[in-house]
Each structure stands twice: as C-alpha cells, then as structure tokens.
Short mmCIF file of N, CA and C in Angstrom, two decimals:
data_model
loop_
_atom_site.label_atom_id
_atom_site.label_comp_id
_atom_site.label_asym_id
_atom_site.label_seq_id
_atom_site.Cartn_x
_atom_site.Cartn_y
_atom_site.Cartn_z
N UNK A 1 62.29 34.48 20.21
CA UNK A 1 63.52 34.51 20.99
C UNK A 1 63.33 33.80 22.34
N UNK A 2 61.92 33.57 22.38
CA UNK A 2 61.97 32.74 24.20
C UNK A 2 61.65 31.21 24.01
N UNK A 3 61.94 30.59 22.62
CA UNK A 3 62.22 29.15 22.50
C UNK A 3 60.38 28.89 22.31
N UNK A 4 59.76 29.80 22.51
CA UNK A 4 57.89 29.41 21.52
C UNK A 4 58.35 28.51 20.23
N UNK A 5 59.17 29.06 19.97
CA UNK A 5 58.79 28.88 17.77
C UNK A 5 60.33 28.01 17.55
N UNK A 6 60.23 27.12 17.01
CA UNK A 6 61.53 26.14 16.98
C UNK A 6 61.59 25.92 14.82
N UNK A 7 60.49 26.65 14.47
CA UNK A 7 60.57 26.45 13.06
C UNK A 7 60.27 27.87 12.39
N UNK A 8 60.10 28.08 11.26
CA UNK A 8 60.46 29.47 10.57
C UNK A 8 59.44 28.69 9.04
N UNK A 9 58.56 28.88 8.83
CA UNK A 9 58.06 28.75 7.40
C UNK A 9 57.98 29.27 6.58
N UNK A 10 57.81 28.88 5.03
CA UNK A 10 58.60 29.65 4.01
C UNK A 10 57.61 28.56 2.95
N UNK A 11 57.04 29.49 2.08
CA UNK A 11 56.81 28.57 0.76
C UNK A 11 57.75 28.76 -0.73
N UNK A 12 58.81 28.64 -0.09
CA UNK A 12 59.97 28.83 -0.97
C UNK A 12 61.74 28.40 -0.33
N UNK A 13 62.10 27.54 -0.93
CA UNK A 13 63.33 26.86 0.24
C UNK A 13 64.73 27.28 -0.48
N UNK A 14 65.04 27.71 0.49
CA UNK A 14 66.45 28.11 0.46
C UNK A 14 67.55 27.70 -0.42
N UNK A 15 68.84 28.08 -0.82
CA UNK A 15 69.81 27.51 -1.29
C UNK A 15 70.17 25.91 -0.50
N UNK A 16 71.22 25.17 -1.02
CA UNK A 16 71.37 24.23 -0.22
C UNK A 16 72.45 25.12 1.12
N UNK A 17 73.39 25.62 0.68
CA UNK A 17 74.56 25.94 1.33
C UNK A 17 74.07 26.74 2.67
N UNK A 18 73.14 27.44 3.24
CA UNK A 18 72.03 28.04 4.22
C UNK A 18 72.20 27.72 5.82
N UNK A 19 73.16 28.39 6.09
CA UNK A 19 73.24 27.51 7.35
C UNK A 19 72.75 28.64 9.09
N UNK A 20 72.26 29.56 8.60
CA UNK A 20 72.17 30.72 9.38
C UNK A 20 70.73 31.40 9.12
N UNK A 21 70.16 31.80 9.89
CA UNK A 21 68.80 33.04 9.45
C UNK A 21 69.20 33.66 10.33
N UNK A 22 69.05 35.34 9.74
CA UNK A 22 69.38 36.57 10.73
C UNK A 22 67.88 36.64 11.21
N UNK A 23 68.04 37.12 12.04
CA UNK A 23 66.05 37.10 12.82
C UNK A 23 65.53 38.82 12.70
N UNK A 24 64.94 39.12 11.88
CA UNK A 24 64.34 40.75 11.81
C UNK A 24 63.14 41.18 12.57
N UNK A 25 63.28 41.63 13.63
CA UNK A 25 61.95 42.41 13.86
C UNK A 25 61.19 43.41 13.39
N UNK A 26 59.84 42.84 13.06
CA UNK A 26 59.03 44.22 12.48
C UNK A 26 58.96 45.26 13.15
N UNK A 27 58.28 46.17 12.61
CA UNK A 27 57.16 47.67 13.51
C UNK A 27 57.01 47.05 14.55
N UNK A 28 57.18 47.72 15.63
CA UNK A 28 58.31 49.14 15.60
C UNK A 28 59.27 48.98 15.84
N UNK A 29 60.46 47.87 16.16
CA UNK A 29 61.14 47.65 16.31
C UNK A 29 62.67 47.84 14.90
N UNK A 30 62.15 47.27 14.88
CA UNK A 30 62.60 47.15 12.76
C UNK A 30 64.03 47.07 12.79
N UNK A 31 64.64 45.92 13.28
CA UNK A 31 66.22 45.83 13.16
C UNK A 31 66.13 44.37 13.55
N UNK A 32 67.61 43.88 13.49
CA UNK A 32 67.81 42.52 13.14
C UNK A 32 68.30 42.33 15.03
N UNK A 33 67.14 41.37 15.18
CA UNK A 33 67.25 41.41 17.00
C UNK A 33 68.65 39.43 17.09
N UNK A 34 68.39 39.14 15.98
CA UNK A 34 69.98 37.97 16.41
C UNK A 34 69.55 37.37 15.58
N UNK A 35 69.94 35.54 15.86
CA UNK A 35 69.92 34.70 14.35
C UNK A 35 70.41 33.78 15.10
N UNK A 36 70.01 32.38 14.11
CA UNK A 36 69.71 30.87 14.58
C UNK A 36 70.51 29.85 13.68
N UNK A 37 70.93 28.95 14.05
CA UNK A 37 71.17 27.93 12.84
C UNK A 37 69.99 26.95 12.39
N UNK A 38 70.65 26.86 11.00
CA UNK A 38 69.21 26.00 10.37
C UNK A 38 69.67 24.54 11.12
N UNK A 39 69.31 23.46 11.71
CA UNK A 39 69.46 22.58 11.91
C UNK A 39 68.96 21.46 10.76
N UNK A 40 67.66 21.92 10.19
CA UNK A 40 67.35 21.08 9.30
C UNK A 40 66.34 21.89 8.10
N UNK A 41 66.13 21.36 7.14
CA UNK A 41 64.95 21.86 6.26
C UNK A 41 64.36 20.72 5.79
N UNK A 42 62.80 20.93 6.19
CA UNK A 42 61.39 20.01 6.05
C UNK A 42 61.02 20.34 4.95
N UNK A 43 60.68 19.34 4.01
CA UNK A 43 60.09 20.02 2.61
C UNK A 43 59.20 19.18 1.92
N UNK A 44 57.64 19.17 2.38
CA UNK A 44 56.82 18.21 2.05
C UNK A 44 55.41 18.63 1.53
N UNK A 45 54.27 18.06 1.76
CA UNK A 45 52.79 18.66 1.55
C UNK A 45 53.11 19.34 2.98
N UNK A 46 51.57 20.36 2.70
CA UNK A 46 51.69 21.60 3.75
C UNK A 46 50.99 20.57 5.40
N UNK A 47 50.47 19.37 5.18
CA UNK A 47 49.95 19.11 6.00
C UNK A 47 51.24 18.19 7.12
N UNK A 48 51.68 17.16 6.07
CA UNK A 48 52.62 16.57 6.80
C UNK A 48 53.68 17.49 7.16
N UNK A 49 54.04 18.73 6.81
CA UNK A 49 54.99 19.50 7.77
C UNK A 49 53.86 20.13 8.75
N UNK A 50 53.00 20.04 8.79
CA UNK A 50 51.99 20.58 9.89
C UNK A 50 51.96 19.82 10.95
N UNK A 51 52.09 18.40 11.01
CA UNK A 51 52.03 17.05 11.77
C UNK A 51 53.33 17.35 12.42
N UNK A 52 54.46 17.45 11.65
CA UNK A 52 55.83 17.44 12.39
C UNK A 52 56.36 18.87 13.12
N UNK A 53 55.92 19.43 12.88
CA UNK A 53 56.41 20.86 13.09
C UNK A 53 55.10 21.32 14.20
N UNK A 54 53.91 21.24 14.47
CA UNK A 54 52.87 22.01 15.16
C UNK A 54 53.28 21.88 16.31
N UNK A 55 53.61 21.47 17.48
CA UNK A 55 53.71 21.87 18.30
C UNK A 55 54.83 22.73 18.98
N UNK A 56 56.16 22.90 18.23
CA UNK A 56 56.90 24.32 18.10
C UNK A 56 56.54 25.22 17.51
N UNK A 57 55.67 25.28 16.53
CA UNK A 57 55.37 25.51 15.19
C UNK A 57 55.22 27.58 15.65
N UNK A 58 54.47 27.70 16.70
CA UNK A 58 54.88 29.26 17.15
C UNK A 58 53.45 30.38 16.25
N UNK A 59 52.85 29.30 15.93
CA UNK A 59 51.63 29.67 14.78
C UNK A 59 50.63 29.11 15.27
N UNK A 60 49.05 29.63 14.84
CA UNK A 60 48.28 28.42 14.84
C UNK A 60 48.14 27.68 13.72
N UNK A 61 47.04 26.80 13.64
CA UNK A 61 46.96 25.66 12.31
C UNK A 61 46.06 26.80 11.27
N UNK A 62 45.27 27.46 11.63
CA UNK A 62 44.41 28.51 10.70
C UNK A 62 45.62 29.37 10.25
N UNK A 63 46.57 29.95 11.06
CA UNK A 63 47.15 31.16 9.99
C UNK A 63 48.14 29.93 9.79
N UNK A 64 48.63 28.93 10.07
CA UNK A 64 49.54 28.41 8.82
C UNK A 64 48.51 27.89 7.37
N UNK A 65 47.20 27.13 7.56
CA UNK A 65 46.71 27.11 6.52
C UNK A 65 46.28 28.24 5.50
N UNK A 66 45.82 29.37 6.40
CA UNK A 66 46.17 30.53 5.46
C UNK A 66 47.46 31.10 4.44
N UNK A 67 48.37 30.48 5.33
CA UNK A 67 49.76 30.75 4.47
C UNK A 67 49.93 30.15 2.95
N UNK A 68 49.54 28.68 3.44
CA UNK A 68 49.86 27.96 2.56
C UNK A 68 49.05 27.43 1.92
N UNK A 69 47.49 28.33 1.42
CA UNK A 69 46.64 28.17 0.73
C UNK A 69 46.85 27.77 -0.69
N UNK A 70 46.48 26.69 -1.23
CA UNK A 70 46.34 26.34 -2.48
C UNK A 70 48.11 26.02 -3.24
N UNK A 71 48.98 25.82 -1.87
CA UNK A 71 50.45 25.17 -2.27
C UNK A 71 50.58 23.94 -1.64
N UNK A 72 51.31 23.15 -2.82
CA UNK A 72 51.77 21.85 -2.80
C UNK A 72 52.86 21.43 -1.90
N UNK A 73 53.63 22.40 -1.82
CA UNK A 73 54.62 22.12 -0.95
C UNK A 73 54.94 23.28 0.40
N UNK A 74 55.54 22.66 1.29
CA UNK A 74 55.46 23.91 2.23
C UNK A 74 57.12 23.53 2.73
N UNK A 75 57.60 24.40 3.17
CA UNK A 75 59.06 24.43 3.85
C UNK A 75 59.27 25.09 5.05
N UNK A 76 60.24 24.19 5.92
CA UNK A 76 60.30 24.83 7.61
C UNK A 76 61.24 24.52 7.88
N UNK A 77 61.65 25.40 8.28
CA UNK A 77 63.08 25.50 8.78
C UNK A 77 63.33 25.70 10.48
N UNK A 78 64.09 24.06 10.74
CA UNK A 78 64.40 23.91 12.07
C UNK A 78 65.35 24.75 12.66
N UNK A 79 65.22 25.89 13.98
CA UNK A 79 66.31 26.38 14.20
C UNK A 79 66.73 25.92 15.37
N UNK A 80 67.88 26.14 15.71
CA UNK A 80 68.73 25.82 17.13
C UNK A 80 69.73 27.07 17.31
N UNK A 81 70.07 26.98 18.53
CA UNK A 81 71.18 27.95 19.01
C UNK A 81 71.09 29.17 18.92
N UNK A 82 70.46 29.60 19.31
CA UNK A 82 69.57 30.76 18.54
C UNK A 82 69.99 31.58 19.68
N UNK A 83 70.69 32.78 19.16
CA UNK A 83 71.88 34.05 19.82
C UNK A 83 70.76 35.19 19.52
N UNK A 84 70.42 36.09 21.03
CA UNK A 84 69.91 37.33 21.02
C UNK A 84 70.85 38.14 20.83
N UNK A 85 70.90 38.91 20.09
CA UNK A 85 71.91 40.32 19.90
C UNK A 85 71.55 40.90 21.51
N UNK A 86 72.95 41.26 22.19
CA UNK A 86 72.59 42.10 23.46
C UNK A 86 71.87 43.33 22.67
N UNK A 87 72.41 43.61 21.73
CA UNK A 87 72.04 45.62 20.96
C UNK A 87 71.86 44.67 19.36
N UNK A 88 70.46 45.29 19.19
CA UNK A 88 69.85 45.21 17.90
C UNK A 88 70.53 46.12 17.06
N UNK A 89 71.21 45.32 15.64
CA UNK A 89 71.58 46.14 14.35
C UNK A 89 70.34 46.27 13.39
N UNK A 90 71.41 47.03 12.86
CA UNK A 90 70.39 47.76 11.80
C UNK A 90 70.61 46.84 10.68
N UNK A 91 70.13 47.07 9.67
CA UNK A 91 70.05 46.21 8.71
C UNK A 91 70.89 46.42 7.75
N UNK A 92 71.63 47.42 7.49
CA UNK A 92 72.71 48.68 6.71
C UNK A 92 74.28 47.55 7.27
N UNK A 93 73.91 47.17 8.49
CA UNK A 93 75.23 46.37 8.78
C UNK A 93 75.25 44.93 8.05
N UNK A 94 74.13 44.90 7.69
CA UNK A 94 74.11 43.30 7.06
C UNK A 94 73.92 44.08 5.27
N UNK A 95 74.41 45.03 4.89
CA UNK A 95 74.18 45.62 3.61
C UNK A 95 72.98 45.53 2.75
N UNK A 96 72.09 45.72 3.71
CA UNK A 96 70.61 45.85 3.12
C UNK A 96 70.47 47.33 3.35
N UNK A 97 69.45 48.10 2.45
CA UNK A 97 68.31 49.21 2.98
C UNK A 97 67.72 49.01 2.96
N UNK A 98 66.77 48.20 3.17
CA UNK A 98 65.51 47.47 3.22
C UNK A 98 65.21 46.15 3.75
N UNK A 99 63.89 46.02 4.41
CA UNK A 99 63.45 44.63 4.99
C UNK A 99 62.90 43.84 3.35
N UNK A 100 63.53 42.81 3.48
CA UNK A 100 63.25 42.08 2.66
C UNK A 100 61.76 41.12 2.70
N UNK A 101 61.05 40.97 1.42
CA UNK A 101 59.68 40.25 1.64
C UNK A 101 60.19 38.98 1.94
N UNK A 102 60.55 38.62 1.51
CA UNK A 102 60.91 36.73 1.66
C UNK A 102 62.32 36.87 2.71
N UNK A 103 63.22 36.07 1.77
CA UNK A 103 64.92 36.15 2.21
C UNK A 103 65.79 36.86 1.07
N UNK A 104 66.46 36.92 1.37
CA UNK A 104 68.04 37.49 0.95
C UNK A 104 68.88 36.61 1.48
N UNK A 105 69.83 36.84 0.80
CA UNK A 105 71.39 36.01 1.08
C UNK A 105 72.23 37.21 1.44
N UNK A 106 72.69 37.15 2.62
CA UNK A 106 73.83 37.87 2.90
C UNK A 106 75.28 37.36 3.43
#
C-alpha cells in the first residue's frame, strides 16, 4: 500500500476480462485492506519477467526464484491506482468465507 510493490506475481494468469485485484491482508490482520487496477499482465520465462519487473518487484530475486522453481512461465501483474480502504472489509462482503490460495473471481 506505500507504492514498494508495483507488481503482484502469480504462476497462473488470470481471465482475460481482469481488470481489478482486491488486496487481502494476512495474520493478523485478515481482511481485504483495498484494491488496484491491473494496468497490464507480463507473461514470459520467470527470468525475463524478473529483468522487467525487479525493481518494483516488492520481493527479493531468492524468494521470487523460490516461487517459481522449476516453471516455465511466470506472470505479473502491473498495478496502478491503488485505493486504501479508509475501514478494512471483511471478506463475507466480497461473498467469500474464506481466504483464497491463489484468486477467485468476484
């Protein structure tokens, strides 16, 4: 939320139609603190999105290579405009009971 991290990685890419990520905070927090627009989606080897993306990237190069151990492709998602909720919702408002492992479509 303080403009560190300008990308969101994922070894799995979205629908095309995707134009939003709600932003979830973990433990202990655990509610949806706001949400960003996708500006773009990068979808290449894990290295050349490493080249374009590392210095927003909000990671280091070890835990992204950890991520994306032994995958061909890696995906990152550019955000912009990115709205703090004044008051964090719950996740029940976005019709989840649960934090999701990956994404959901809501």
């Amino acid at each position: 939320m303080n403009g560190n991290k300008l990308f969101d990685f994922r070894k799995v890419r979205c629908r095309e139609d995707v134009d939003k990520i709600i932003i979830y905070a973990t433990s202990p927090v655990m509610q949806v603190v706001g949400e960003a627009q996708v500006m773009e989606i990068i979808v290449d080897e894990p290295e050349q999105v490493w080249q374009i993306t590392s210095e927003y990237a909000g990671i280091t190069k070890v835990f992204y290579d950890q991520y994306f151990h032994n995958k061909e492709r890696a995906v990152a998602y550019r955000l912009g405009n990115v709205k703090k909720y004044s008051k964090p919702r719950s996740l029940s408002d976005f019709g989840l009971n649960f934090a999701p492992q990956s994404f959901v479509y809501v």
